Structure formats: structure tokens, C-alpha cells
Tab-separated table of C-alpha atoms in Angstrom:
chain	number	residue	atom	x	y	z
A	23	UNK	CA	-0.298	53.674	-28.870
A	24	UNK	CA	-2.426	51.273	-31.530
A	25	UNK	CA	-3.769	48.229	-29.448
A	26	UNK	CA	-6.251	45.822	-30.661
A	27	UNK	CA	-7.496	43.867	-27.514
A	28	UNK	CA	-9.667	40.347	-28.008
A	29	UNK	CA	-11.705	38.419	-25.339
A	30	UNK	CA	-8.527	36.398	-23.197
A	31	UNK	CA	-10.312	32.750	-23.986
A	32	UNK	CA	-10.195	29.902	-24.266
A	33	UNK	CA	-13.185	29.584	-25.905
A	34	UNK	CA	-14.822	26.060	-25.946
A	35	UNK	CA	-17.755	25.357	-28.200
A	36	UNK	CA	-19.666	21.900	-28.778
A	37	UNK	CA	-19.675	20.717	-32.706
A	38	UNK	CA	-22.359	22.635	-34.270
A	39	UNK	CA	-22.324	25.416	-32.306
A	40	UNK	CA	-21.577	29.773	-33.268
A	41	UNK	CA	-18.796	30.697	-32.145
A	42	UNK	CA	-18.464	34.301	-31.422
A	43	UNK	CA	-14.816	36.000	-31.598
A	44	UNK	CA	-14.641	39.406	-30.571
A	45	UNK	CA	-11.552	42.761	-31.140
A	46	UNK	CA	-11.567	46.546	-30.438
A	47	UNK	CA	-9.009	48.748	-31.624
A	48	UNK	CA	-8.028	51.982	-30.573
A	49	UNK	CA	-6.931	54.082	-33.041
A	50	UNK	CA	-9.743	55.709	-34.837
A	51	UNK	CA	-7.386	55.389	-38.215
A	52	UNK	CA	-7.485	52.011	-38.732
A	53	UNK	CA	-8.900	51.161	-42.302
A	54	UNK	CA	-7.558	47.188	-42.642
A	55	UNK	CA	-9.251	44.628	-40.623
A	56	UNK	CA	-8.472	40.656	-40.214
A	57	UNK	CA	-8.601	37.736	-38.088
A	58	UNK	CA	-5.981	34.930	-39.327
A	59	UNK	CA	-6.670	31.654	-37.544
A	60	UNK	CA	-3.320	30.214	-36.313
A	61	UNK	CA	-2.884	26.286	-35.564
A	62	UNK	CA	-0.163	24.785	-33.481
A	63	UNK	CA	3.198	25.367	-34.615
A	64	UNK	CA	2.014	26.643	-37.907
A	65	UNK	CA	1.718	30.415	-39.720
A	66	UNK	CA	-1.287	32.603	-39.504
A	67	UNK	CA	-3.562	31.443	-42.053
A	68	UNK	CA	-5.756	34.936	-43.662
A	69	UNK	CA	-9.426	33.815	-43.541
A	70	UNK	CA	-11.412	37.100	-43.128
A	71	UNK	CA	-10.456	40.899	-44.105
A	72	UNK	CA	-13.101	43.815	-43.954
A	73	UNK	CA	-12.888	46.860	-44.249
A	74	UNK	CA	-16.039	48.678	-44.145
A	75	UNK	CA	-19.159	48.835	-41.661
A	76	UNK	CA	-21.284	46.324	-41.807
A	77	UNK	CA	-21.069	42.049	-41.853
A	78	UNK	CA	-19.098	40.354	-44.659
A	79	UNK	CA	-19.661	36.134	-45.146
A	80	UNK	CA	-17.459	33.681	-46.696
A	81	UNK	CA	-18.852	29.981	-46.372
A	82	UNK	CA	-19.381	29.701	-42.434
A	83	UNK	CA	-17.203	32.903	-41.557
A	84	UNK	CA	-18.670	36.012	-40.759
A	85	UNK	CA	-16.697	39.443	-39.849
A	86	UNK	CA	-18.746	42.420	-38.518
A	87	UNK	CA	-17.171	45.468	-38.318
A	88	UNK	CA	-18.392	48.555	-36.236
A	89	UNK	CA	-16.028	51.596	-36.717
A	90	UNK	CA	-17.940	54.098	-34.835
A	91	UNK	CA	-17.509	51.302	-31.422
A	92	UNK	CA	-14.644	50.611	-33.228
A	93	UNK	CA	-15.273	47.051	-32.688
A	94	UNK	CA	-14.391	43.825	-34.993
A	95	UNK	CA	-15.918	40.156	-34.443
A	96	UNK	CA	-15.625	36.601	-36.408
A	97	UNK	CA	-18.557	34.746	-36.363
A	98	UNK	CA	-18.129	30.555	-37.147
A	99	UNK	CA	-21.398	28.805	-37.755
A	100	UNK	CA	-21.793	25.089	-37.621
A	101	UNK	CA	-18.349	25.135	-35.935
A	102	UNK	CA	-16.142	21.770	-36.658
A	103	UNK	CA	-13.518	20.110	-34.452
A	104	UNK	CA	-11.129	21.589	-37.218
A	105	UNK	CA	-11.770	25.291	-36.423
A	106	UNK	CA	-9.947	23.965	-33.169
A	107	UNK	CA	-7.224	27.232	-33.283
A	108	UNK	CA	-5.870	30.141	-32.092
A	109	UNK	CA	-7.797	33.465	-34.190
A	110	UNK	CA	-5.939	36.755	-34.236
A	111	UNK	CA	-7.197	40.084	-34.751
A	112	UNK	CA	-5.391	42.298	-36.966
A	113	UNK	CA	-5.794	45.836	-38.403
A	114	UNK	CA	-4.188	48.493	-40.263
A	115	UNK	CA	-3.802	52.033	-39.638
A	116	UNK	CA	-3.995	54.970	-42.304
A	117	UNK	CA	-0.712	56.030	-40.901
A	118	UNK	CA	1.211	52.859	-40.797
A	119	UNK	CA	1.415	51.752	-44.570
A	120	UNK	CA	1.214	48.118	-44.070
A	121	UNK	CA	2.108	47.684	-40.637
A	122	UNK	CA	-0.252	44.576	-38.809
A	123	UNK	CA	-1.175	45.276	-35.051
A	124	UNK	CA	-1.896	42.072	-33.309
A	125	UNK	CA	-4.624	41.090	-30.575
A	126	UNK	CA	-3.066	38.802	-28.484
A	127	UNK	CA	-5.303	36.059	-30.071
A	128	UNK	CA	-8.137	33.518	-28.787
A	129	UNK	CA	-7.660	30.249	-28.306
A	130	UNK	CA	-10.930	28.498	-29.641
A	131	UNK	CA	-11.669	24.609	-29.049
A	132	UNK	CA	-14.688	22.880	-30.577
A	133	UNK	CA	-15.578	19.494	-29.059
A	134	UNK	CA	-17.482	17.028	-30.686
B	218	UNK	CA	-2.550	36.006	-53.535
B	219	UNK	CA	1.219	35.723	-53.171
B	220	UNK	CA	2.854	32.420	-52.269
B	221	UNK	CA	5.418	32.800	-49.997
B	222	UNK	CA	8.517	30.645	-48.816
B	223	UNK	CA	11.241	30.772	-46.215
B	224	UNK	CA	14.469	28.929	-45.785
B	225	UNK	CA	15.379	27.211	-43.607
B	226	UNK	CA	12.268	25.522	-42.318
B	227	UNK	CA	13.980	24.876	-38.623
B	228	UNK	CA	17.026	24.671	-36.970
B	229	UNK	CA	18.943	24.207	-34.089
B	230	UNK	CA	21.762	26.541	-32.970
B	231	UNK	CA	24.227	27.371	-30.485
B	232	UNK	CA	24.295	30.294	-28.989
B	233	UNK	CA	26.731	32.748	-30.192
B	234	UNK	CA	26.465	31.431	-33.425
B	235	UNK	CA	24.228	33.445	-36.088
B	236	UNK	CA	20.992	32.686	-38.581
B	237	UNK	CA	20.057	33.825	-41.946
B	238	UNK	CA	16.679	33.175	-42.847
B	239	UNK	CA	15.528	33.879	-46.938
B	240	UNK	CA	12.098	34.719	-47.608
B	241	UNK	CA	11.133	34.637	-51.246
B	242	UNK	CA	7.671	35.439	-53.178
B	243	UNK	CA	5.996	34.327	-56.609
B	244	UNK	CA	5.457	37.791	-57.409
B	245	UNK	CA	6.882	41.267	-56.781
B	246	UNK	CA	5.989	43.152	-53.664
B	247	UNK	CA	6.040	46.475	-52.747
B	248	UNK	CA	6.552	46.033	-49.004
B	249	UNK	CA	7.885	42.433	-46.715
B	250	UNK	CA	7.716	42.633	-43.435
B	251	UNK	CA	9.488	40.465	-40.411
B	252	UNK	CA	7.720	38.831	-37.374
B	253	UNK	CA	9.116	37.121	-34.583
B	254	UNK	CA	6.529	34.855	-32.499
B	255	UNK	CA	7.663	33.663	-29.399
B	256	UNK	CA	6.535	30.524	-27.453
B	257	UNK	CA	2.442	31.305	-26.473
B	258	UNK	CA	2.413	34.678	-27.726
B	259	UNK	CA	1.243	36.864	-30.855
B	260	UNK	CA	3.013	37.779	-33.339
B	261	UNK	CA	5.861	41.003	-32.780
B	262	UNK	CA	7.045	43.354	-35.846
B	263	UNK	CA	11.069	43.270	-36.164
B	264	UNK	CA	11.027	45.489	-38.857
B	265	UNK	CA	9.818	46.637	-42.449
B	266	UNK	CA	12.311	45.433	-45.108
B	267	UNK	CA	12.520	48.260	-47.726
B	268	UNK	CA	13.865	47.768	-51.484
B	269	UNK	CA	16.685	49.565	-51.930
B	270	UNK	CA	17.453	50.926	-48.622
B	271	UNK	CA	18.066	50.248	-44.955
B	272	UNK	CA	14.833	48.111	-43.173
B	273	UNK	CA	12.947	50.438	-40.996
B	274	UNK	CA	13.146	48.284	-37.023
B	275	UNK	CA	10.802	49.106	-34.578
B	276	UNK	CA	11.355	49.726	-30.933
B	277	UNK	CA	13.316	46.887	-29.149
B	278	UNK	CA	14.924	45.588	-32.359
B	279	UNK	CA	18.270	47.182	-33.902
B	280	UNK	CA	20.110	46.581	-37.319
B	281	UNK	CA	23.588	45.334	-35.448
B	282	UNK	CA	21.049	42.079	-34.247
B	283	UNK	CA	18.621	41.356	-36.967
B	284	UNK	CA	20.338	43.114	-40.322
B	285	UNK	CA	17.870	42.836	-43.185
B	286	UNK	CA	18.581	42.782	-46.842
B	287	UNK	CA	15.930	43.034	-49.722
B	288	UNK	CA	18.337	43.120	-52.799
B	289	UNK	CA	14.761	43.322	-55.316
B	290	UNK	CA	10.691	43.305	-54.882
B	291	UNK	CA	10.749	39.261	-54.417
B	292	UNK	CA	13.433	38.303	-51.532
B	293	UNK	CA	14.460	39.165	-48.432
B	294	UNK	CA	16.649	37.800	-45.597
B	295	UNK	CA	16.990	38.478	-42.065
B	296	UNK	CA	19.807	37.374	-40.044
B	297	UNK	CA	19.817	36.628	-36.344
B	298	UNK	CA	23.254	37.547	-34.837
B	299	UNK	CA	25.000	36.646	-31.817
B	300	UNK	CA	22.138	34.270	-30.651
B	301	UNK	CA	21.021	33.255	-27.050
B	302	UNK	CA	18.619	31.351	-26.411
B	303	UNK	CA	16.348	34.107	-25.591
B	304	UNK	CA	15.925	33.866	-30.016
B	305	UNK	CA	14.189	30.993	-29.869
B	306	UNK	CA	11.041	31.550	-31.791
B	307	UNK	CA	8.997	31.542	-34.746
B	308	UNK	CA	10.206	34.211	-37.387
B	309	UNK	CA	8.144	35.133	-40.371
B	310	UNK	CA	7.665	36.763	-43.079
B	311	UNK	CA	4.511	38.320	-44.743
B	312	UNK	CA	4.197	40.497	-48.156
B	313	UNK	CA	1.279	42.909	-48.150
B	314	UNK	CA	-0.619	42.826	-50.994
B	315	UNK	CA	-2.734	45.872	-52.345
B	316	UNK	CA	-5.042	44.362	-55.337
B	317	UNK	CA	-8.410	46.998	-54.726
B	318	UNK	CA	-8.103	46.450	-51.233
B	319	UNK	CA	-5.016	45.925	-48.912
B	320	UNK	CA	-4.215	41.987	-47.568
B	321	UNK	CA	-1.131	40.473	-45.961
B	322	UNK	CA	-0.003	37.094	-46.054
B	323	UNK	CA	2.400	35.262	-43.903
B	324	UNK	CA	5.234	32.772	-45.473
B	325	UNK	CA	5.514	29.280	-43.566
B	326	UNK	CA	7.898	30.526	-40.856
B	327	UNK	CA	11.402	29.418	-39.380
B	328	UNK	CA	11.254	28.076	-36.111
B	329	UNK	CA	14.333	28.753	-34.546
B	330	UNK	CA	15.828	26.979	-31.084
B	331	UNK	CA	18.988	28.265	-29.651
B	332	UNK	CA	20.561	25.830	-27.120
């Protein structure tokens, strides 16, 4: 059984703020990291992959990825009103070839 | 990375009736996969759609109610037979993309409501 598990939300933030989005993962296989920020009634939009230890930026996103606590998180700095969206954790598994297992998702609202 | 479109955008069905959905990419693509996304929750595999040969469902989902084609490396279609309105949902596609590392990217979607 590969599950990927994320923090329930919602997660509220004020303008300006970090917000911190967090994922395990349980099979020790998985090689493909990615959090895809969803918006209502729309597709999963890719905005971070990793897939080594360690933190990896682009612009105000930050993904952190801890394989020995097998553990994936999304940092958003200087969070805007239009971050306002649901962020899914995804990974791949050596085994799978391809195959995306889904978090359930957090549902993140910044207020301004 | 690949751009990715799906026919029809929406619709609205009876039941019994059935769907075919077209997913087509800018480039060619080893593997397409097929999603279904139901009202508040994440996304669920259907199945793998394999060039050349039969699509590869996972565990809930059989060929006789979602058949799959993938006639080359840029298209695919899925069909949803027989519908109820249990159907209703978001179905997409996504290509996965291995350029140095490995990515997957999701087409638009069809959001489907069976009345």
C-alpha cells in the first residue's frame, strides 16, 4: 500500500505570511516528488518537483525533501491572496513507472 | 513541457447514455495516464493508456466501463459507458514527461454531469 498523507487543513494565512505545507509517504521507493496547486474547478497546476534530499526554490516556492523521515513540505513566502488553493502532494515510486499517488490535498486560504 | 488538450471541455448527459473524451499532446509521449476527480476529493488513477496495446486499469475500474484507446504516442480517448450519475466528475488526462528528470502534467480536464 503507497499512501502519501498531508496535514487535513484548511490552512488560513494573513497576506505576507509562510505558509508551511507538509506530506509523508510510505513507501521507501519513491524517487518523484510534487505538490501541484489545484484552484476551483480547474486542473492541477505542476509548481514544484524534487527529487533529492535537501530544499529546492523557485521564486517564493520552496520544497524540502527528507527521504530518510520520508517527509516532503512546500514552503510559500510572502504568501498572496492568489496562492488561495488546494496543494497536492504527489510522488512516484521506483516500481510504478509513472504512476502519481495523491495526498488528499490542503486547502490553503490567504487573507489580506 | 507538453501542452495538453481534452475534448469535450463539459457536458451534460443522461444516464445510460455514454462519453468519449480525446486527449491530445504537442509532442509524443511515452506514457498518458487517466484521472477521475470527484466532487471534494483528490485525484483517482482509472488506468495507464499504453501504445499499442490494451490500457492497464487499476483496482475498481474495468475495460467493459471506461475502454481506452491510444492509436499513437500523441492521443488518447477514454470512454465512459453506461453512465449514472455516480460519473459525474472531473476526468483528466496527464502525459509524464522524462527530460533528465521525470514530471507529469495534467491536460485541462472534462467535467462530466450525469443527470
Amino acid at each position: 500500500q503507497k499512501e502519501v498523507e498531508q496535514n487535513s487543513g484548511p490552512l488560513s494565512v494573513p497576506e505576507g505570511a509562510i505558509a508551511s505545507l507538509n506530506c509523508t509517504y510510505s513507501d521507501r521507493g519513491s524517487q518523484s516528488f510534487f505538490w501541484y496547486r489545484q484552484y476551483s474547478g480547474k486542473s492541477p497546476e505542476l509548481i514544484m518537483s524534487i527529487y533529492s534530499n535537501g530544499d529546492k526554490e523557485d521564486g517564493r516556492f520552496t520544497a524540502q525533501l527528507n527521504k530518510a523521515s520520508q517527509y516532503v513540505s512546500l514552503l510559500i513566502r510572502d504568501s498572496q491572496p492568489s496562492d488561495s488553493a488546494t496543494y497536492l502532494c504527489a510522488v512516484i515510486t521506483r516500481s510504478t513507472l509513472g504512476r502519481l499517488y495523491f495526498g488528499r490535498g490542503t486547502q490553503l486560504t490567504v487573507w489580506p | 513541457s507538453a501542452v495538453i488538450s481534452q475534448k469535450p471541455s463539459r457536458d451534460i448527459c443522461q444516464r445510460g447514455t455514454s462519453l468519449t473524451i480525446q486527449c491530445q499532446v504537442d509532442s509524443q509521449v511515452t506514457m498518458m495516464f487517466w484521472y477521475r476527480q470527484q466532487p471534494g476529493q483528490s485525484l483517482t488513477l482509472i488506468a495507464t493508456a499504453n501504445q499499442g496495446s490494451e490500457a492497464t486499469y487499476e483496482s475498481g475500474f474495468v475495460i467493459d466501463k471506461f475502454p481506452i484507446s491510444r492509436p499513437n504516442l500523441t492521443f488518447s480517448t477514454l470512454t465512459v459507458s453506461n453512465m449514472s450519475p455516480e460519473d459525474s466528475s472531473i476526468y483528466l488526462c496527464s502525459v509524464d514527461e522524462i527530460q533528465g528528470q521525470e514530471t507529469q502534467y495534467f491536460g485541462p480536464g472534462t467535467r462530466l454531469l450525469v443527470l
